[in-house]
Amino acid sequence: MRTAPTILHLDMDAFFASVEQASKPSLRGKAVVVGGLGPRGVVATCSYEARVFGVHSAMPMGQARRLAPHAAYLVPRFELYRSISEQVMRLLRELSPLVEPLSLDEAFVDLEAGRTAWDAASARLAGTKLRADIRAVTGLTGSVGLAASKMLAKIASEEAKPDGLLLIPPGTERAMLEPMTVRTLPGVGPATGDHLRRAGITTVGEIAEAGEDELVRLLGKAHGHALYAMALARDERPVVAERETKSVSVEDTYDVDIHDRVRVGVEVGRLADRCVRRLRASGLSGRTIVLKVRRYDFSTLTRSETLRGPTDDPAVVREAAARLLDSVDTTGGVRLLGVGVSGLADYTQEDLFAQAAGERPEEPAEEPDTVPVEQHSPSPAERRWPAGHDVRHAELGHGWVQGSGLGRVTVRFETPYSEVGRVRTFPVDDPDLVPADPLPLVAPEVRRPGGEPDRRPGGGAGADGAARRVAG
């Protein structure tokens, strides 16, 4: 392990919810829950204000609503989250060529590889500057952990939350870990935690005291050895800039169980096409087709078939997925379907049964968000108005959807740079109301009449100014 705390772990604070609060002045300081809003939706993330009520990620949305009935419940805006994540990752890559993203809002950075830090003082300066740069560029906060290993850096960032920085000086790691709960260590979930608790082991220090042989007896050879090493603060894993993609998959959860076998087959075909589009977008192909089916009773079945060679042919994947579906009983109803491809490669091999005609089938077209009617764009009445998504009104400017139903849509007119805006309700087919792209979270630089930059929030005019007039 290193002798200096030059591994940095960044974890953005309640990322999706923080983005929504930053873009919506009326939600700042309030409980916000982001996720699927249907009967079977789950919480993707929630603000710290919502966590006070017991809401947490991966919780069923129905349970979250019972715990925090007055919170704002919003549909995710993944394109916006990705664009902000790219801004953050660019800042990380300015620190070092070795950046290991774990998700949109989390990454490791090897500061030593970038010659950004070589001791505790320089590491702390780098972490402090990073947090300031993230706030300046995105308007958001992130928590930073600095340590001599990846495991400890991640633990440090968790301890620093929210909006903090924690550096673990080399030589103090074991003393810091000893009083912590066993669940602090990576790989210790509820089942392992309960198993250790029944054996009288509840803290990291007690894991070290139990000894390696006892842990192997309790948990098995691989898990026991690994857990003992972590309890002693041993972690030699390097920061890896590029992670190899092991599989590509897509899945859908349905609000109402699907009982019609024909409909199930159609859904599997659509998922196969979506999976192929992701494969091609990544320049990959794969040999093993995987079908996932979660039935009405929550039992989950997976079936797989390995082809003669890698393929990115939609017809091949569809046919393989259909054959796998034939072996699954769906008579009781299906609540989730998924199609994946593994055994990835960066080349394809012609498949005999799919390429017999000697021609490559056309790539399936992107599925539209709404079903076209007579090949024309959907009328305003057919538009969906997801809660939290951006809209623009011809007279009132930029706003976001607070809710919709019964032929009406309620919009709050405000921007990231305005005061709290007023709420107006319109018919869903109002021609003056259209979906809009999200605005940047940080106000763009606007020139004053004298030529000097005006960085004040809301320094611009136009539609956003109209929104501010409504807010007044």
Short mmCIF file of C-alpha atoms in Angstrom, two decimals:
data_model
loop_
_atom_site.label_atom_id
_atom_site.label_comp_id
_atom_site.label_asym_id
_atom_site.label_seq_id
_atom_site.Cartn_x
_atom_site.Cartn_y
_atom_site.Cartn_z
CA MET A 1 0.00 0.00 0.00
CA ARG A 2 1.15 3.57 -0.62
CA THR A 3 2.88 5.75 1.90
CA ALA A 4 0.94 8.89 0.89
CA PRO A 5 -2.85 9.52 0.62
CA THR A 6 -2.75 10.06 -3.15
CA ILE A 7 -5.84 8.08 -4.14
CA LEU A 8 -8.91 10.29 -4.32
CA HIS A 9 -12.51 9.13 -4.33
CA LEU A 10 -15.20 11.59 -5.42
CA ASP A 11 -18.87 10.96 -4.69
CA MET A 12 -21.35 13.64 -5.75
CA ASP A 13 -23.91 14.39 -3.05
CA ALA A 14 -27.40 12.96 -3.77
CA PHE A 15 -26.56 13.56 -7.43
CA PHE A 16 -29.88 13.25 -9.30
CA ALA A 17 -31.84 15.00 -6.55
CA SER A 18 -29.21 17.74 -6.22
CA VAL A 19 -29.40 18.42 -9.96
CA GLU A 20 -33.17 18.79 -9.68
CA GLN A 21 -32.87 21.13 -6.70
CA ALA A 22 -30.23 23.24 -8.48
CA SER A 23 -32.45 23.61 -11.54
CA LYS A 24 -35.65 24.33 -9.59
CA PRO A 25 -35.44 27.13 -7.00
CA SER A 26 -38.75 26.12 -5.43
CA LEU A 27 -37.28 22.71 -4.44
CA ARG A 28 -34.12 23.91 -2.75
CA GLY A 29 -34.01 22.82 0.87
CA LYS A 30 -37.02 20.54 0.37
CA ALA A 31 -37.52 16.78 0.13
CA VAL A 32 -37.02 15.56 -3.45
CA VAL A 33 -37.34 11.97 -4.66
CA VAL A 34 -36.25 10.92 -8.16
CA GLY A 35 -37.23 7.60 -9.71
CA GLY A 36 -39.95 5.64 -11.45
CA LEU A 37 -43.34 7.03 -10.52
CA GLY A 38 -45.43 4.03 -11.61
CA PRO A 39 -46.88 1.47 -9.20
CA ARG A 40 -43.69 -0.57 -9.40
CA GLY A 41 -41.23 2.30 -9.57
CA VAL A 42 -38.23 2.48 -7.27
CA VAL A 43 -36.27 5.40 -5.84
CA ALA A 44 -33.16 6.21 -7.90
CA THR A 45 -31.97 8.78 -5.38
CA CYS A 46 -33.38 11.29 -2.94
CA SER A 47 -32.29 14.53 -1.32
CA TYR A 48 -30.92 14.64 2.20
CA GLU A 49 -34.16 16.34 3.25
CA ALA A 50 -36.07 13.23 2.12
CA ARG A 51 -33.67 10.89 3.89
CA VAL A 52 -34.72 12.39 7.21
CA PHE A 53 -38.07 10.60 6.70
CA GLY A 54 -36.39 7.25 6.03
CA VAL A 55 -36.47 7.37 2.22
CA HIS A 56 -33.44 5.79 0.52
CA SER A 57 -32.27 4.56 -2.88
CA ALA A 58 -33.78 1.33 -4.25
CA MET A 59 -36.85 1.69 -2.01
CA PRO A 60 -40.21 0.99 -3.67
CA MET A 61 -41.75 4.30 -4.66
CA GLY A 62 -45.03 3.45 -2.93
CA GLN A 63 -43.20 3.06 0.38
CA ALA A 64 -41.37 6.36 -0.19
CA ARG A 65 -44.68 8.16 -0.74
CA ARG A 66 -46.00 6.80 2.53
CA LEU A 67 -42.90 7.94 4.42
CA ALA A 68 -42.67 11.37 2.76
CA PRO A 69 -46.08 12.24 1.29
CA HIS A 70 -45.23 15.92 0.85
CA ALA A 71 -41.95 15.40 -1.05
CA ALA A 72 -41.58 16.33 -4.72
CA TYR A 73 -41.59 13.16 -6.87
CA LEU A 74 -39.83 13.57 -10.22
CA VAL A 75 -39.07 11.46 -13.29
CA PRO A 76 -35.30 11.19 -13.96
CA ARG A 77 -33.69 13.33 -16.68
CA PHE A 78 -30.80 11.05 -17.55
CA GLU A 79 -29.49 13.07 -20.49
CA LEU A 80 -29.03 16.07 -18.21
CA TYR A 81 -27.37 13.94 -15.53
CA ARG A 82 -24.97 12.49 -18.12
CA SER A 83 -24.02 15.92 -19.44
CA ILE A 84 -23.23 17.17 -15.92
CA SER A 85 -21.33 13.96 -15.18
CA GLU A 86 -19.17 14.60 -18.25
CA GLN A 87 -18.31 18.05 -16.90
CA VAL A 88 -17.25 16.52 -13.59
CA MET A 89 -15.22 13.75 -15.24
CA ARG A 90 -13.36 16.33 -17.35
CA LEU A 91 -12.30 18.08 -14.14
CA LEU A 92 -11.06 14.76 -12.75
CA ARG A 93 -9.04 14.05 -15.90
CA GLU A 94 -7.31 17.39 -15.46
CA LEU A 95 -5.91 15.96 -12.23
CA SER A 96 -4.65 12.65 -13.61
CA PRO A 97 -4.76 10.35 -16.64
CA LEU A 98 -5.84 7.55 -14.29
CA VAL A 99 -9.55 8.15 -13.58
CA GLU A 100 -11.76 5.16 -12.84
CA PRO A 101 -15.46 6.07 -13.12
CA LEU A 102 -17.76 3.81 -11.11
CA SER A 103 -21.02 5.52 -12.13
CA LEU A 104 -22.27 8.91 -13.31
CA ASP A 105 -21.51 10.47 -9.93
CA GLU A 106 -18.58 8.52 -8.52
CA ALA A 107 -14.94 7.91 -9.49
CA PHE A 108 -11.45 7.12 -8.24
CA VAL A 109 -8.45 9.28 -9.23
CA ASP A 110 -4.76 8.41 -8.91
CA LEU A 111 -3.26 11.79 -8.03
CA GLU A 112 0.26 10.41 -7.96
CA ALA A 113 0.01 9.27 -11.60
CA GLY A 114 -0.93 12.80 -12.59
CA ARG A 115 1.85 14.30 -10.43
CA THR A 116 -0.88 16.35 -8.79
CA ALA A 117 -0.06 15.13 -5.28
CA TRP A 118 2.83 13.36 -3.57
CA ASP A 119 2.09 13.83 0.12
CA ALA A 120 -0.79 14.64 2.47
CA ALA A 121 -0.54 18.42 2.07
CA SER A 122 -0.58 18.39 -1.73
CA ALA A 123 -3.37 15.77 -1.77
CA ARG A 124 -5.54 17.94 0.47
CA LEU A 125 -4.92 20.97 -1.78
CA ALA A 126 -5.92 18.94 -4.85
CA GLY A 127 -9.10 17.71 -3.18
CA THR A 128 -10.05 21.19 -1.97
CA LYS A 129 -9.50 22.70 -5.42
CA LEU A 130 -11.51 19.93 -7.07
CA ARG A 131 -14.52 20.56 -4.84
CA ALA A 132 -14.35 24.30 -5.57
CA ASP A 133 -14.04 23.68 -9.33
CA ILE A 134 -17.03 21.32 -9.32
CA ARG A 135 -19.15 23.91 -7.54
CA ALA A 136 -18.05 26.65 -9.95
CA VAL A 137 -18.70 24.58 -13.10
CA THR A 138 -21.86 22.71 -12.09
CA GLY A 139 -23.23 24.50 -9.03
CA LEU A 140 -23.26 21.15 -7.20
CA THR A 141 -21.36 19.70 -4.26
CA GLY A 142 -19.30 16.55 -4.02
CA SER A 143 -17.60 14.77 -1.14
CA VAL A 144 -13.94 13.76 -1.40
CA GLY A 145 -12.02 11.01 0.35
CA LEU A 146 -8.21 10.84 0.25
CA ALA A 147 -6.24 7.81 1.38
CA ALA A 148 -3.46 5.41 0.45
CA SER A 149 -5.87 2.82 -1.02
CA LYS A 150 -9.13 2.69 -2.95
CA MET A 151 -11.06 1.03 -0.13
CA LEU A 152 -10.06 3.66 2.40
CA ALA A 153 -10.60 6.57 0.00
CA LYS A 154 -14.16 5.39 -0.61
CA ILE A 155 -14.82 4.98 3.11
CA ALA A 156 -13.40 8.47 3.67
CA SER A 157 -15.70 10.09 1.11
CA GLU A 158 -18.69 8.39 2.72
CA GLU A 159 -17.65 9.68 6.13
CA ALA A 160 -17.22 13.19 4.64
CA LYS A 161 -20.77 13.41 3.29
CA PRO A 162 -22.38 15.71 2.58
CA ASP A 163 -20.17 18.37 1.00
CA GLY A 164 -16.99 17.51 2.85
CA LEU A 165 -13.41 16.29 2.53
CA LEU A 166 -11.70 13.68 4.70
CA LEU A 167 -8.04 12.66 4.44
CA ILE A 168 -6.84 9.51 6.20
CA PRO A 169 -3.16 9.96 7.12
CA PRO A 170 -1.08 6.84 6.44
CA GLY A 171 -0.50 4.89 9.63
CA THR A 172 -3.88 5.77 11.13
CA GLU A 173 -6.00 3.47 8.95
CA ARG A 174 -6.50 0.59 11.40
CA ALA A 175 -7.30 2.88 14.31
CA MET A 176 -9.97 4.58 12.21
CA LEU A 177 -11.47 1.29 10.97
CA GLU A 178 -11.60 -0.62 14.27
CA PRO A 179 -14.76 0.95 15.79
CA MET A 180 -16.67 0.97 12.50
CA THR A 181 -19.47 -1.50 11.82
CA VAL A 182 -18.66 -4.53 9.68
CA ARG A 183 -21.05 -3.18 7.02
CA THR A 184 -18.51 -0.43 6.35
CA LEU A 185 -16.28 -2.87 4.46
CA PRO A 186 -16.94 -3.53 0.75
CA GLY A 187 -18.69 -6.82 0.11
CA VAL A 188 -20.37 -7.03 3.52
CA GLY A 189 -24.08 -6.90 2.81
CA PRO A 190 -27.05 -7.68 5.04
CA ALA A 191 -26.62 -11.46 4.83
CA THR A 192 -22.89 -11.46 5.62
CA GLY A 193 -23.43 -8.83 8.31
CA ASP A 194 -26.08 -10.97 10.02
CA HIS A 195 -23.84 -14.06 9.77
CA LEU A 196 -20.98 -12.21 11.45
CA ARG A 197 -23.28 -10.74 14.10
CA ARG A 198 -24.51 -14.21 15.07
CA ALA A 199 -20.85 -15.13 15.56
CA GLY A 200 -20.41 -12.13 17.87
CA ILE A 201 -18.57 -9.97 15.33
CA THR A 202 -20.05 -6.50 14.84
CA THR A 203 -17.08 -4.16 14.27
CA VAL A 204 -14.10 -4.12 11.92
CA GLY A 205 -11.78 -4.42 14.92
CA GLU A 206 -13.55 -7.64 15.97
CA ILE A 207 -13.01 -9.04 12.46
CA ALA A 208 -9.26 -8.51 12.87
CA GLU A 209 -9.35 -10.05 16.35
CA ALA A 210 -11.25 -13.12 15.13
CA GLY A 211 -8.36 -14.07 12.87
CA GLU A 212 -8.16 -15.27 9.31
CA ASP A 213 -8.83 -18.96 10.07
CA GLU A 214 -12.10 -18.16 11.87
CA LEU A 215 -13.28 -15.94 9.03
CA VAL A 216 -12.51 -18.65 6.48
CA ARG A 217 -14.51 -21.11 8.61
CA LEU A 218 -17.46 -18.69 8.80
CA LEU A 219 -17.48 -17.29 5.26
CA GLY A 220 -15.44 -19.60 3.05
CA LYS A 221 -11.91 -19.32 1.76
CA ALA A 222 -12.16 -16.47 -0.76
CA HIS A 223 -14.49 -14.23 1.23
CA GLY A 224 -12.75 -14.93 4.53
CA HIS A 225 -9.27 -14.08 3.22
CA ALA A 226 -10.51 -10.90 1.53
CA LEU A 227 -12.44 -9.68 4.57
CA TYR A 228 -9.51 -10.25 6.91
CA ALA A 229 -7.20 -8.27 4.61
CA MET A 230 -9.67 -5.38 4.47
CA ALA A 231 -10.03 -5.34 8.26
CA LEU A 232 -6.25 -4.86 8.43
CA ALA A 233 -6.57 -1.96 5.93
CA ARG A 234 -4.79 -3.92 3.20
CA ASP A 235 -5.86 -3.02 -0.34
CA GLU A 236 -3.44 -3.10 -3.25
CA ARG A 237 -5.94 -2.55 -6.07
CA PRO A 238 -4.73 0.03 -8.61
CA VAL A 239 -6.86 2.77 -10.16
CA VAL A 240 -7.79 1.45 -13.61
CA ALA A 241 -8.61 4.07 -16.22
CA GLU A 242 -10.61 1.82 -18.56
CA ARG A 243 -12.95 -0.86 -17.28
CA GLU A 244 -13.67 -3.73 -19.64
CA THR A 245 -17.35 -4.03 -20.46
CA LYS A 246 -18.48 -7.55 -19.66
CA SER A 247 -22.02 -7.37 -20.99
CA VAL A 248 -24.61 -5.10 -22.55
CA SER A 249 -28.23 -5.45 -21.49
CA VAL A 250 -31.59 -3.70 -21.33
CA GLU A 251 -34.70 -4.46 -19.30
CA ASP A 252 -38.17 -3.09 -18.64
CA THR A 253 -40.44 -3.38 -15.60
CA TYR A 254 -44.16 -3.27 -16.38
CA ASP A 255 -46.74 -1.48 -14.26
CA VAL A 256 -49.23 -4.29 -14.93
CA ASP A 257 -48.27 -7.96 -15.32
CA ILE A 258 -48.23 -9.14 -18.95
CA HIS A 259 -50.23 -12.34 -19.43
CA ASP A 260 -50.57 -12.39 -23.22
CA ARG A 261 -47.85 -14.66 -24.61
CA VAL A 262 -47.84 -12.82 -27.94
CA ARG A 263 -47.29 -9.50 -26.15
CA VAL A 264 -44.43 -11.03 -24.16
CA GLY A 265 -42.81 -12.13 -27.42
CA VAL A 266 -43.19 -8.67 -28.92
CA GLU A 267 -41.61 -7.07 -25.85
CA VAL A 268 -38.66 -9.48 -25.99
CA GLY A 269 -38.13 -8.56 -29.65
CA ARG A 270 -38.15 -4.85 -28.85
CA LEU A 271 -35.67 -5.35 -26.01
CA ALA A 272 -33.38 -7.35 -28.32
CA ASP A 273 -33.37 -4.47 -30.83
CA ARG A 274 -32.57 -1.94 -28.10
CA CYS A 275 -29.74 -4.16 -26.85
CA VAL A 276 -28.25 -4.36 -30.35
CA ARG A 277 -28.32 -0.58 -30.69
CA ARG A 278 -26.29 -0.30 -27.49
CA LEU A 279 -23.87 -2.94 -28.76
CA ARG A 280 -23.30 -1.09 -32.03
CA ALA A 281 -23.00 2.27 -30.32
CA SER A 282 -20.11 0.80 -28.31
CA GLY A 283 -18.55 -0.88 -31.34
CA LEU A 284 -19.03 -4.30 -29.77
CA SER A 285 -20.52 -7.69 -30.57
CA GLY A 286 -21.17 -10.74 -28.43
CA ARG A 287 -21.55 -14.52 -28.47
CA THR A 288 -23.91 -15.21 -25.57
CA ILE A 289 -27.54 -14.07 -25.60
CA VAL A 290 -29.21 -13.85 -22.18
CA LEU A 291 -32.94 -13.61 -21.42
CA LYS A 292 -34.20 -12.47 -18.00
CA VAL A 293 -37.80 -13.01 -16.91
CA ARG A 294 -39.25 -11.94 -13.57
CA ARG A 295 -42.65 -13.54 -13.05
CA TYR A 296 -45.73 -12.46 -11.13
CA ASP A 297 -44.46 -14.11 -7.92
CA PHE A 298 -41.09 -12.27 -8.08
CA SER A 299 -39.25 -15.44 -9.10
CA THR A 300 -36.53 -14.52 -11.61
CA LEU A 301 -35.40 -16.87 -14.37
CA THR A 302 -32.43 -16.45 -16.70
CA ARG A 303 -31.77 -18.42 -19.86
CA SER A 304 -28.74 -18.13 -22.15
CA GLU A 305 -27.54 -19.40 -25.50
CA THR A 306 -24.00 -19.17 -26.89
CA LEU A 307 -23.62 -18.65 -30.64
CA ARG A 308 -20.81 -19.90 -32.89
CA GLY A 309 -19.25 -16.46 -33.03
CA PRO A 310 -19.78 -12.83 -31.98
CA THR A 311 -22.63 -10.95 -33.63
CA ASP A 312 -24.29 -7.54 -33.57
CA ASP A 313 -27.04 -8.62 -35.93
CA PRO A 314 -30.53 -7.71 -34.62
CA ALA A 315 -32.13 -10.70 -36.37
CA VAL A 316 -29.71 -13.10 -34.68
CA VAL A 317 -30.30 -11.63 -31.23
CA ARG A 318 -34.08 -11.53 -31.71
CA GLU A 319 -34.24 -15.15 -32.85
CA ALA A 320 -32.01 -16.36 -30.02
CA ALA A 321 -34.05 -14.44 -27.43
CA ALA A 322 -37.26 -15.89 -28.89
CA ARG A 323 -35.88 -19.43 -28.61
CA LEU A 324 -34.93 -18.79 -24.99
CA LEU A 325 -38.42 -17.47 -24.28
CA ASP A 326 -39.90 -20.75 -25.56
CA SER A 327 -38.36 -22.52 -22.56
CA VAL A 328 -39.96 -20.19 -19.98
CA ASP A 329 -43.48 -20.57 -18.57
CA THR A 330 -45.14 -17.13 -18.44
CA THR A 331 -48.75 -18.19 -17.90
CA GLY A 332 -48.97 -16.57 -14.45
CA GLY A 333 -47.86 -13.18 -15.76
CA VAL A 334 -44.59 -11.32 -16.28
CA ARG A 335 -43.54 -8.16 -14.42
CA LEU A 336 -40.02 -7.70 -15.88
CA LEU A 337 -38.22 -8.71 -19.07
CA GLY A 338 -34.60 -8.22 -20.04
CA VAL A 339 -32.30 -9.13 -22.93
CA GLY A 340 -28.51 -9.01 -22.72
CA VAL A 341 -25.43 -9.97 -24.69
CA SER A 342 -22.17 -11.12 -23.08
CA GLY A 343 -18.95 -12.70 -24.29
CA LEU A 344 -18.17 -9.37 -25.94
CA ALA A 345 -15.69 -8.73 -28.73
CA ASP A 346 -14.81 -5.85 -31.02
CA TYR A 347 -15.56 -7.82 -34.20
CA THR A 348 -18.44 -9.82 -35.64
CA GLN A 349 -18.68 -13.23 -37.22
CA GLU A 350 -21.32 -14.04 -39.81
CA ASP A 351 -23.95 -16.34 -38.30
CA LEU A 352 -25.05 -19.19 -40.54
CA PHE A 353 -28.79 -19.18 -39.91
CA ALA A 354 -29.16 -15.39 -39.83
CA GLN A 355 -26.91 -14.57 -42.79
CA ALA A 356 -27.96 -17.31 -45.19
CA ALA A 357 -29.23 -14.72 -47.65
CA GLY A 358 -25.82 -13.10 -47.76
CA GLU A 359 -27.14 -9.68 -46.78
CA ARG A 360 -26.85 -7.81 -43.55
CA PRO A 361 -30.30 -6.90 -42.18
CA GLU A 362 -30.92 -3.23 -41.67
CA GLU A 363 -30.35 -1.87 -38.20
CA PRO A 364 -33.65 -1.38 -36.40
CA ALA A 365 -34.75 2.22 -36.21
CA GLU A 366 -34.79 3.98 -32.86
CA GLU A 367 -38.06 3.50 -31.05
CA PRO A 368 -39.94 6.79 -30.73
CA ASP A 369 -41.03 7.95 -27.29
CA THR A 370 -44.60 8.12 -28.55
CA VAL A 371 -46.34 6.02 -31.19
CA PRO A 372 -46.68 7.95 -34.48
CA VAL A 373 -50.12 8.40 -35.94
CA GLU A 374 -50.35 8.16 -39.74
CA GLN A 375 -46.59 8.89 -39.95
CA HIS A 376 -47.05 12.41 -38.57
CA SER A 377 -45.57 13.89 -35.41
CA PRO A 378 -47.82 13.38 -32.39
CA SER A 379 -50.22 16.17 -31.64
CA PRO A 380 -49.83 18.14 -28.38
CA ALA A 381 -52.70 16.14 -26.86
CA GLU A 382 -50.64 12.96 -27.30
CA ARG A 383 -47.58 14.32 -25.58
CA ARG A 384 -46.59 12.99 -22.19
CA TRP A 385 -45.73 15.52 -19.51
CA PRO A 386 -43.35 13.73 -17.08
CA ALA A 387 -43.11 15.34 -13.66
CA GLY A 388 -39.96 17.43 -13.35
CA HIS A 389 -39.23 17.71 -17.07
CA ASP A 390 -38.63 21.03 -18.81
CA VAL A 391 -41.20 22.93 -20.85
CA ARG A 392 -41.45 26.32 -22.50
CA HIS A 393 -44.51 28.51 -22.91
CA ALA A 394 -44.74 30.97 -25.78
CA GLU A 395 -45.49 33.88 -23.43
CA LEU A 396 -44.35 32.75 -19.97
CA GLY A 397 -40.99 31.26 -20.87
CA HIS A 398 -39.18 28.33 -19.29
CA GLY A 399 -40.67 26.12 -16.60
CA TRP A 400 -41.02 22.55 -15.42
CA VAL A 401 -43.91 20.13 -15.03
CA GLN A 402 -45.20 19.78 -11.47
CA GLY A 403 -47.80 17.23 -12.48
CA SER A 404 -50.40 16.24 -15.03
CA GLY A 405 -53.66 14.35 -15.25
CA LEU A 406 -57.33 14.65 -16.13
CA GLY A 407 -56.43 16.54 -19.28
CA ARG A 408 -54.44 19.24 -17.45
CA VAL A 409 -50.75 19.93 -16.90
CA THR A 410 -49.42 22.10 -14.06
CA VAL A 411 -46.23 24.05 -14.68
CA ARG A 412 -44.02 26.11 -12.38
CA PHE A 413 -42.28 28.89 -14.31
CA GLU A 414 -38.76 29.31 -12.98
CA THR A 415 -35.17 28.73 -14.06
CA PRO A 416 -31.97 27.80 -12.21
CA TYR A 417 -31.15 31.53 -12.02
CA SER A 418 -34.56 32.97 -11.09
CA GLU A 419 -36.49 33.41 -7.88
CA VAL A 420 -39.17 30.87 -6.97
CA GLY A 421 -41.70 30.90 -9.80
CA ARG A 422 -45.46 30.94 -10.00
CA VAL A 423 -47.57 27.92 -10.86
CA ARG A 424 -49.97 27.86 -13.81
CA THR A 425 -52.24 25.10 -15.14
CA PHE A 426 -52.99 24.49 -18.83
CA PRO A 427 -54.88 21.98 -20.96
CA VAL A 428 -52.52 19.21 -22.06
CA ASP A 429 -53.11 20.20 -25.68
CA ASP A 430 -52.27 23.89 -25.21
CA PRO A 431 -50.40 24.80 -28.42
CA ASP A 432 -48.29 27.41 -26.60
CA LEU A 433 -46.74 24.79 -24.30
CA VAL A 434 -43.96 22.56 -25.67
CA PRO A 435 -41.25 20.31 -24.20
CA ALA A 436 -37.89 22.07 -23.80
CA ASP A 437 -34.24 21.24 -23.24
CA PRO A 438 -32.84 21.69 -19.73
CA LEU A 439 -31.00 24.93 -18.97
CA PRO A 440 -27.43 24.96 -17.61
CA LEU A 441 -27.31 24.86 -13.83
CA VAL A 442 -24.78 27.68 -13.70
CA ALA A 443 -25.80 31.00 -15.24
CA PRO A 444 -23.95 31.68 -18.50
CA GLU A 445 -21.72 34.72 -18.53
CA VAL A 446 -23.63 37.75 -19.81
CA ARG A 447 -21.98 40.99 -20.90
CA ARG A 448 -23.11 44.22 -19.28
CA PRO A 449 -23.65 47.29 -21.46
CA GLY A 450 -20.17 48.51 -20.52
CA GLY A 451 -18.63 45.25 -21.72
CA GLU A 452 -17.91 43.76 -18.29
CA PRO A 453 -19.14 40.23 -17.55
CA ASP A 454 -22.28 39.95 -15.44
CA ARG A 455 -22.19 36.69 -13.48
CA ARG A 456 -25.28 37.41 -11.44
CA PRO A 457 -27.91 34.61 -11.46
CA GLY A 458 -30.52 35.50 -14.01
CA GLY A 459 -28.25 38.06 -15.69
CA GLY A 460 -29.79 37.28 -19.07
CA ALA A 461 -33.00 38.42 -20.71
CA GLY A 462 -35.51 36.92 -23.11
CA ALA A 463 -37.62 33.93 -22.14
CA ASP A 464 -35.83 33.54 -18.81
CA GLY A 465 -36.58 37.15 -18.05
CA ALA A 466 -40.21 36.40 -18.79
CA ALA A 467 -40.02 33.59 -16.27
CA ARG A 468 -38.65 36.01 -13.68
CA ARG A 469 -41.50 38.43 -14.36
CA VAL A 470 -43.95 35.58 -13.71
CA ALA A 471 -42.04 34.74 -10.52
CA GLY A 472 -42.45 38.33 -9.36
#
